[in-house]
PDB file of C-alpha atoms in Angstrom:
ATOM      1  CA  UNK T  28      36.538  30.448  39.134  1.00 59.00           C
ATOM      2  CA  UNK T  29      40.027  29.324  37.724  1.00 60.00           C
ATOM      3  CA  UNK T  30      39.075  30.431  34.129  1.00 58.00           C
ATOM      4  CA  UNK T  31      37.970  33.803  35.365  1.00 54.00           C
ATOM      5  CA  UNK T  32      40.939  34.485  37.366  1.00 62.00           C
ATOM      6  CA  UNK T  33      43.664  33.122  34.722  1.00 64.00           C
ATOM      7  CA  UNK T  34      42.254  33.467  31.236  1.00 55.00           C
ATOM      8  CA  UNK T  35      43.814  36.826  30.927  1.00 52.00           C
ATOM      9  CA  UNK T  36      47.195  35.146  31.228  1.00 58.00           C
ATOM     10  CA  UNK T  37      46.098  32.646  28.368  1.00 55.00           C
ATOM     11  CA  UNK T  38      45.985  33.248  24.781  1.00 53.00           C
ATOM     12  CA  UNK T  39      42.487  31.241  24.668  1.00 69.00           C
ATOM     13  CA  UNK T  40      40.960  28.212  26.284  1.00 85.00           C
ATOM     14  CA  UNK T  41      41.106  26.611  22.611  1.00 89.00           C
ATOM     15  CA  UNK T  42      43.799  27.064  20.174  1.00 90.00           C
ATOM     16  CA  UNK T  43      44.702  25.355  16.830  1.00 91.00           C
ATOM     17  CA  UNK T  44      48.522  24.522  16.590  1.00 89.00           C
ATOM     18  CA  UNK T  45      50.670  22.909  13.962  1.00 91.00           C
ATOM     19  CA  UNK T  46      53.292  20.188  14.220  1.00 91.00           C
ATOM     20  CA  UNK T  47      54.671  19.962  10.819  1.00 89.00           C
ATOM     21  CA  UNK T  48      51.920  20.332   8.535  1.00 91.00           C
ATOM     22  CA  UNK T  49      49.300  18.773  10.748  1.00 95.00           C
ATOM     23  CA  UNK T  50      46.862  20.882  12.614  1.00 95.00           C
ATOM     24  CA  UNK T  51      45.566  20.062  16.199  1.00 95.00           C
ATOM     25  CA  UNK T  52      42.795  21.690  18.077  1.00 95.00           C
ATOM     26  CA  UNK T  53      43.663  21.828  21.831  1.00 93.00           C
ATOM     27  CA  UNK T  54      41.619  22.742  24.944  1.00 93.00           C
ATOM     28  CA  UNK T  55      42.981  24.090  28.074  1.00 92.00           C
ATOM     29  CA  UNK T  56      41.938  21.942  31.269  1.00 94.00           C
ATOM     30  CA  UNK T  57      41.976  23.821  34.282  1.00 93.00           C
ATOM     31  CA  UNK T  58      43.566  22.444  37.820  1.00 94.00           C
ATOM     32  CA  UNK T  59      41.238  21.174  40.355  1.00 95.00           C
ATOM     33  CA  UNK T  60      40.234  18.169  42.625  1.00 95.00           C
ATOM     34  CA  UNK T  61      38.056  15.250  41.587  1.00 96.00           C
ATOM     35  CA  UNK T  62      37.143  11.764  42.700  1.00 94.00           C
ATOM     36  CA  UNK T  63      38.919   9.386  40.474  1.00 95.00           C
ATOM     37  CA  UNK T  64      37.646   5.654  40.260  1.00 92.00           C
ATOM     38  CA  UNK T  65      34.057   4.446  40.882  1.00 90.00           C
ATOM     39  CA  UNK T  66      31.657   3.935  44.245  1.00 88.00           C
ATOM     40  CA  UNK T  67      31.692   0.474  45.330  1.00 87.00           C
ATOM     41  CA  UNK T  68      27.968   0.267  44.358  1.00 84.00           C
ATOM     42  CA  UNK T  69      28.047   1.268  40.911  1.00 81.00           C
ATOM     43  CA  UNK T  70      27.269  -1.140  38.375  1.00 74.00           C
ATOM     44  CA  UNK T  71      30.002  -2.618  35.955  1.00 74.00           C
ATOM     45  CA  UNK T  72      32.845  -1.275  38.583  1.00 80.00           C
ATOM     46  CA  UNK T  73      36.181  -2.953  38.166  1.00 83.00           C
ATOM     47  CA  UNK T  74      38.470  -4.231  41.059  1.00 85.00           C
ATOM     48  CA  UNK T  75      40.989  -1.508  40.289  1.00 87.00           C
ATOM     49  CA  UNK T  76      38.450   1.342  40.283  1.00 90.00           C
ATOM     50  CA  UNK T  77      39.144   2.229  43.846  1.00 90.00           C
ATOM     51  CA  UNK T  78      37.414   5.701  44.313  1.00 92.00           C
ATOM     52  CA  UNK T  79      39.991   8.232  45.869  1.00 94.00           C
ATOM     53  CA  UNK T  80      40.446  12.061  45.499  1.00 96.00           C
ATOM     54  CA  UNK T  81      43.139  13.303  43.159  1.00 97.00           C
ATOM     55  CA  UNK T  82      44.455  17.108  43.010  1.00 97.00           C
ATOM     56  CA  UNK T  83      45.375  18.235  39.534  1.00 96.00           C
ATOM     57  CA  UNK T  84      47.950  20.921  40.444  1.00 95.00           C
ATOM     58  CA  UNK T  85      48.474  22.648  37.063  1.00 91.00           C
ATOM     59  CA  UNK T  86      46.319  23.439  34.100  1.00 91.00           C
ATOM     60  CA  UNK T  87      47.398  21.187  30.882  1.00 92.00           C
ATOM     61  CA  UNK T  88      46.342  21.042  27.314  1.00 92.00           C
ATOM     62  CA  UNK T  89      44.724  18.112  25.355  1.00 94.00           C
ATOM     63  CA  UNK T  90      43.229  17.688  22.007  1.00 95.00           C
ATOM     64  CA  UNK T  91      39.659  18.292  21.703  1.00 95.00           C
ATOM     65  CA  UNK T  92      38.944  15.065  19.871  1.00 96.00           C
ATOM     66  CA  UNK T  93      40.351  11.535  19.413  1.00 96.00           C
ATOM     67  CA  UNK T  94      43.558  11.682  17.024  1.00 97.00           C
ATOM     68  CA  UNK T  95      42.130  11.398  13.711  1.00 98.00           C
ATOM     69  CA  UNK T  96      43.146   9.014  10.779  1.00 97.00           C
ATOM     70  CA  UNK T  97      44.627  11.986   9.018  1.00 98.00           C
ATOM     71  CA  UNK T  98      46.618  13.294  11.891  1.00 97.00           C
ATOM     72  CA  UNK T  99      48.154   9.684  12.385  1.00 97.00           C
ATOM     73  CA  UNK T 100      48.805   9.057   8.868  1.00 97.00           C
ATOM     74  CA  UNK T 101      50.291  12.489   8.327  1.00 96.00           C
ATOM     75  CA  UNK T 102      52.644  11.870  11.566  1.00 96.00           C
ATOM     76  CA  UNK T 103      53.645   8.458  11.306  1.00 96.00           C
ATOM     77  CA  UNK T 104      53.137   7.792   7.463  1.00 95.00           C
ATOM     78  CA  UNK T 105      51.034   4.553   8.737  1.00 95.00           C
ATOM     79  CA  UNK T 106      47.517   3.142   8.667  1.00 94.00           C
ATOM     80  CA  UNK T 107      47.258   0.475  11.315  1.00 92.00           C
ATOM     81  CA  UNK T 108      43.420   0.334  11.143  1.00 91.00           C
ATOM     82  CA  UNK T 109      43.833  -1.034   7.467  1.00 88.00           C
ATOM     83  CA  UNK T 110      46.340  -3.857   8.477  1.00 84.00           C
ATOM     84  CA  UNK T 111      44.414  -6.252  10.422  1.00 73.00           C
ATOM     85  CA  UNK T 112      41.996  -8.246   8.025  1.00 73.00           C
ATOM     86  CA  UNK T 113      39.906  -9.424  11.035  1.00 76.00           C
ATOM     87  CA  UNK T 114      38.846  -6.053  12.101  1.00 80.00           C
ATOM     88  CA  UNK T 115      38.510  -4.148   8.470  1.00 83.00           C
ATOM     89  CA  UNK T 116      34.789  -4.633   8.482  1.00 87.00           C
ATOM     90  CA  UNK T 117      34.306  -2.728  11.660  1.00 86.00           C
ATOM     91  CA  UNK T 118      36.453   0.250  10.461  1.00 91.00           C
ATOM     92  CA  UNK T 119      35.058   3.316   8.592  1.00 92.00           C
ATOM     93  CA  UNK T 120      37.949   5.202   6.928  1.00 93.00           C
ATOM     94  CA  UNK T 121      38.093   9.087   6.499  1.00 95.00           C
ATOM     95  CA  UNK T 122      40.091  11.812   7.576  1.00 97.00           C
ATOM     96  CA  UNK T 123      37.799  12.962  10.231  1.00 96.00           C
ATOM     97  CA  UNK T 124      37.280   9.494  11.733  1.00 96.00           C
ATOM     98  CA  UNK T 125      39.465   8.279  14.898  1.00 96.00           C
ATOM     99  CA  UNK T 126      42.517   6.504  14.211  1.00 96.00           C
ATOM    100  CA  UNK T 127      41.657   2.971  15.891  1.00 92.00           C
ATOM    101  CA  UNK T 128      42.930  -0.270  16.707  1.00 90.00           C
ATOM    102  CA  UNK T 129      46.311   1.458  17.794  1.00 93.00           C
ATOM    103  CA  UNK T 130      48.439  -0.061  20.660  1.00 92.00           C
ATOM    104  CA  UNK T 131      50.131   1.903  23.489  1.00 93.00           C
ATOM    105  CA  UNK T 132      53.727   1.181  22.371  1.00 93.00           C
ATOM    106  CA  UNK T 133      52.687   2.358  18.996  1.00 94.00           C
ATOM    107  CA  UNK T 134      51.980   5.843  20.520  1.00 95.00           C
ATOM    108  CA  UNK T 135      55.052   5.732  22.483  1.00 95.00           C
ATOM    109  CA  UNK T 136      57.447   4.447  19.786  1.00 95.00           C
ATOM    110  CA  UNK T 137      56.186   5.874  16.569  1.00 94.00           C
ATOM    111  CA  UNK T 138      53.491   8.702  16.994  1.00 96.00           C
ATOM    112  CA  UNK T 139      55.042  10.594  19.824  1.00 95.00           C
ATOM    113  CA  UNK T 140      58.743  10.646  18.681  1.00 94.00           C
ATOM    114  CA  UNK T 141      57.516  11.811  15.191  1.00 93.00           C
ATOM    115  CA  UNK T 142      55.579  14.562  16.884  1.00 92.00           C
ATOM    116  CA  UNK T 143      58.563  15.628  18.953  1.00 90.00           C
ATOM    117  CA  UNK T 144      61.003  15.851  16.118  1.00 88.00           C
ATOM    118  CA  UNK T 145      58.704  17.778  13.879  1.00 83.00           C
ATOM    119  CA  UNK T 146      59.028  21.620  13.861  1.00 77.00           C
ATOM    120  CA  UNK T 147      56.016  22.241  16.298  1.00 76.00           C
ATOM    121  CA  UNK T 148      54.215  25.082  17.966  1.00 76.00           C
ATOM    122  CA  UNK T 149      53.873  24.646  21.828  1.00 75.00           C
ATOM    123  CA  UNK T 150      51.268  25.927  24.336  1.00 77.00           C
ATOM    124  CA  UNK T 151      51.921  27.586  27.557  1.00 72.00           C
ATOM    125  CA  UNK T 152      52.989  25.307  30.313  1.00 71.00           C
ATOM    126  CA  UNK T 153      53.516  22.577  27.556  1.00 71.00           C
ATOM    127  CA  UNK T 154      57.505  22.405  28.357  1.00 74.00           C
ATOM    128  CA  UNK T 155      58.326  21.886  24.858  1.00 78.00           C
ATOM    129  CA  UNK T 156      57.316  18.203  24.550  1.00 85.00           C
ATOM    130  CA  UNK T 157      54.399  16.441  23.536  1.00 90.00           C
ATOM    131  CA  UNK T 158      53.240  13.301  25.984  1.00 92.00           C
ATOM    132  CA  UNK T 159      50.390  11.319  26.564  1.00 93.00           C
ATOM    133  CA  UNK T 160      48.071  12.412  29.384  1.00 94.00           C
ATOM    134  CA  UNK T 161      48.378  10.546  32.733  1.00 94.00           C
ATOM    135  CA  UNK T 162      45.435   8.275  33.588  1.00 95.00           C
ATOM    136  CA  UNK T 163      44.366  10.760  36.323  1.00 96.00           C
ATOM    137  CA  UNK T 164      44.612  13.753  33.802  1.00 96.00           C
ATOM    138  CA  UNK T 165      42.563  11.718  31.272  1.00 96.00           C
ATOM    139  CA  UNK T 166      39.829  10.798  33.635  1.00 96.00           C
ATOM    140  CA  UNK T 167      39.678  14.407  35.040  1.00 97.00           C
ATOM    141  CA  UNK T 168      39.443  15.775  31.662  1.00 96.00           C
ATOM    142  CA  UNK T 169      36.747  13.355  30.689  1.00 95.00           C
ATOM    143  CA  UNK T 170      34.490  13.957  33.841  1.00 94.00           C
ATOM    144  CA  UNK T 171      34.826  17.743  33.436  1.00 95.00           C
ATOM    145  CA  UNK T 172      33.889  18.575  37.054  1.00 94.00           C
ATOM    146  CA  UNK T 173      31.024  15.936  37.390  1.00 94.00           C
ATOM    147  CA  UNK T 174      30.760  13.199  39.850  1.00 91.00           C
ATOM    148  CA  UNK T 175      28.104  11.103  38.147  1.00 91.00           C
ATOM    149  CA  UNK T 176      28.777   7.794  36.371  1.00 89.00           C
ATOM    150  CA  UNK T 177      28.977   9.510  33.061  1.00 91.00           C
ATOM    151  CA  UNK T 178      29.735  13.425  32.395  1.00 93.00           C
ATOM    152  CA  UNK T 179      26.038  13.852  31.178  1.00 93.00           C
ATOM    153  CA  UNK T 180      24.641  11.893  34.341  1.00 92.00           C
ATOM    154  CA  UNK T 181      23.690   8.549  35.324  1.00 87.00           C
ATOM    155  CA  UNK T 182      21.388   7.631  32.300  1.00 83.00           C
ATOM    156  CA  UNK T 183      22.139   4.854  29.873  1.00 80.00           C
ATOM    157  CA  UNK T 184      19.274   6.007  27.683  1.00 81.00           C
ATOM    158  CA  UNK T 185      21.117   9.274  26.855  1.00 85.00           C
ATOM    159  CA  UNK T 186      24.245   7.573  25.804  1.00 86.00           C
ATOM    160  CA  UNK T 187      23.504   7.646  22.174  1.00 87.00           C
ATOM    161  CA  UNK T 188      23.683  11.531  22.179  1.00 90.00           C
ATOM    162  CA  UNK T 189      26.979  11.388  23.909  1.00 91.00           C
ATOM    163  CA  UNK T 190      29.006   8.224  23.050  1.00 89.00           C
ATOM    164  CA  UNK T 191      29.806   5.883  20.162  1.00 88.00           C
ATOM    165  CA  UNK T 192      29.354   2.002  20.847  1.00 80.00           C
ATOM    166  CA  UNK T 193      28.074  -1.165  19.687  1.00 78.00           C
ATOM    167  CA  UNK T 194      24.040  -0.599  19.893  1.00 82.00           C
ATOM    168  CA  UNK T 195      20.948  -1.013  17.768  1.00 83.00           C
ATOM    169  CA  UNK T 196      22.813   0.469  14.703  1.00 87.00           C
ATOM    170  CA  UNK T 197      25.802  -1.989  15.077  1.00 85.00           C
ATOM    171  CA  UNK T 198      23.170  -4.919  15.762  1.00 84.00           C
ATOM    172  CA  UNK T 199      21.443  -4.256  12.425  1.00 87.00           C
ATOM    173  CA  UNK T 200      24.951  -4.516  10.276  1.00 89.00           C
ATOM    174  CA  UNK T 201      26.505  -7.246  12.584  1.00 87.00           C
ATOM    175  CA  UNK T 202      23.715  -9.294  14.162  1.00 86.00           C
ATOM    176  CA  UNK T 203      25.908 -12.274  14.825  1.00 85.00           C
ATOM    177  CA  UNK T 204      28.852 -10.412  16.562  1.00 83.00           C
ATOM    178  CA  UNK T 205      26.317  -8.572  18.583  1.00 80.00           C
ATOM    179  CA  UNK T 206      24.716 -11.544  19.658  1.00 79.00           C
ATOM    180  CA  UNK T 207      28.043 -13.234  20.469  1.00 79.00           C
ATOM    181  CA  UNK T 208      29.024 -10.248  22.535  1.00 74.00           C
ATOM    182  CA  UNK T 209      25.912 -10.243  24.652  1.00 72.00           C
ATOM    183  CA  UNK T 210      26.364 -13.793  25.420  1.00 70.00           C
ATOM    184  CA  UNK T 211      29.933 -13.155  26.705  1.00 67.00           C
ATOM    185  CA  UNK T 212      27.868 -10.422  28.889  1.00 60.00           C
ATOM    186  CA  UNK T 213      29.993  -7.607  27.605  1.00 58.00           C
ATOM    187  CA  UNK T 214      26.637  -5.470  26.917  1.00 55.00           C
ATOM    188  CA  UNK T 215      24.470  -6.529  29.920  1.00 53.00           C
ATOM    189  CA  UNK T 216      24.184  -2.735  30.878  1.00 53.00           C
ATOM    190  CA  UNK T 217      23.388  -1.551  27.312  1.00 57.00           C
ATOM    191  CA  UNK T 218      19.854  -1.007  26.752  1.00 54.00           C
ATOM    192  CA  UNK T 219      18.910  -2.426  23.336  1.00 62.00           C
ATOM    193  CA  UNK T 220      16.739   0.442  22.304  1.00 74.00           C
ATOM    194  CA  UNK T 221      19.941   2.993  22.209  1.00 83.00           C
ATOM    195  CA  UNK T 222      20.891   4.026  18.811  1.00 87.00           C
ATOM    196  CA  UNK T 223      23.830   6.507  18.080  1.00 90.00           C
ATOM    197  CA  UNK T 224      23.470   6.466  14.526  1.00 89.00           C
ATOM    198  CA  UNK T 225      26.826   4.693  13.571  1.00 89.00           C
ATOM    199  CA  UNK T 226      27.053   1.055  13.014  1.00 87.00           C
ATOM    200  CA  UNK T 227      30.900   1.690  13.114  1.00 90.00           C
ATOM    201  CA  UNK T 228      32.981   4.213  14.607  1.00 90.00           C
ATOM    202  CA  UNK T 229      31.656   7.661  14.318  1.00 93.00           C
ATOM    203  CA  UNK T 230      33.529  10.757  13.015  1.00 94.00           C
ATOM    204  CA  UNK T 231      35.028  13.037  15.636  1.00 95.00           C
ATOM    205  CA  UNK T 232      32.798  16.001  16.885  1.00 94.00           C
ATOM    206  CA  UNK T 233      29.586  14.002  16.285  1.00 94.00           C
ATOM    207  CA  UNK T 234      28.429  13.882  19.878  1.00 93.00           C
ATOM    208  CA  UNK T 235      27.940  16.611  22.561  1.00 91.00           C
ATOM    209  CA  UNK T 236      31.121  17.709  24.346  1.00 92.00           C
ATOM    210  CA  UNK T 237      31.451  17.926  28.019  1.00 94.00           C
ATOM    211  CA  UNK T 238      31.831  21.176  30.064  1.00 93.00           C
ATOM    212  CA  UNK T 239      35.763  21.423  29.116  1.00 93.00           C
ATOM    213  CA  UNK T 240      34.822  21.053  25.757  1.00 89.00           C
TER     214      UNK T 240
END
């Protein structure tokens, strides 16, 4: 309903913009209400995931995908996923792969300041500044109007169609690591027959998007 009433006021619900020479594909997220957190009986629920209703009062823009290695490298001049020898074996390098093994303070101190000092296009309502989404905005955008455990429903069996994680493909390449993590009970809810097709991280836009795009 919000899209129907307001789309004429917006240039598009998706828009490519440039910050310096770096391109970003943005998606417009409409305002609305949602249940944040998880029900008490949901499996793997954390203590801080108390379910409560949240109102998102204004539309906002988010990038369609994770920040890619190309975007991070062009904005900061750095490649943190290459720097820690202990994790290199888990990383696939490439322009269209997510920039991973990055700390929150690196985003705040390196990525965002460089974004904001570059010549940049801005979108309606963005107020001339690049920021991280709040936790509420992030969860709202991920849920995309759904109330189920995952945006595709409740099924773990379908996870390989929608998400990238350490499943059968990872186990084939790193069997000792997989077995160690299972013993630590990190994978107790992951059916071993799932295969997302990627032993390491997958390239962006490989999986099906949610209703917001």
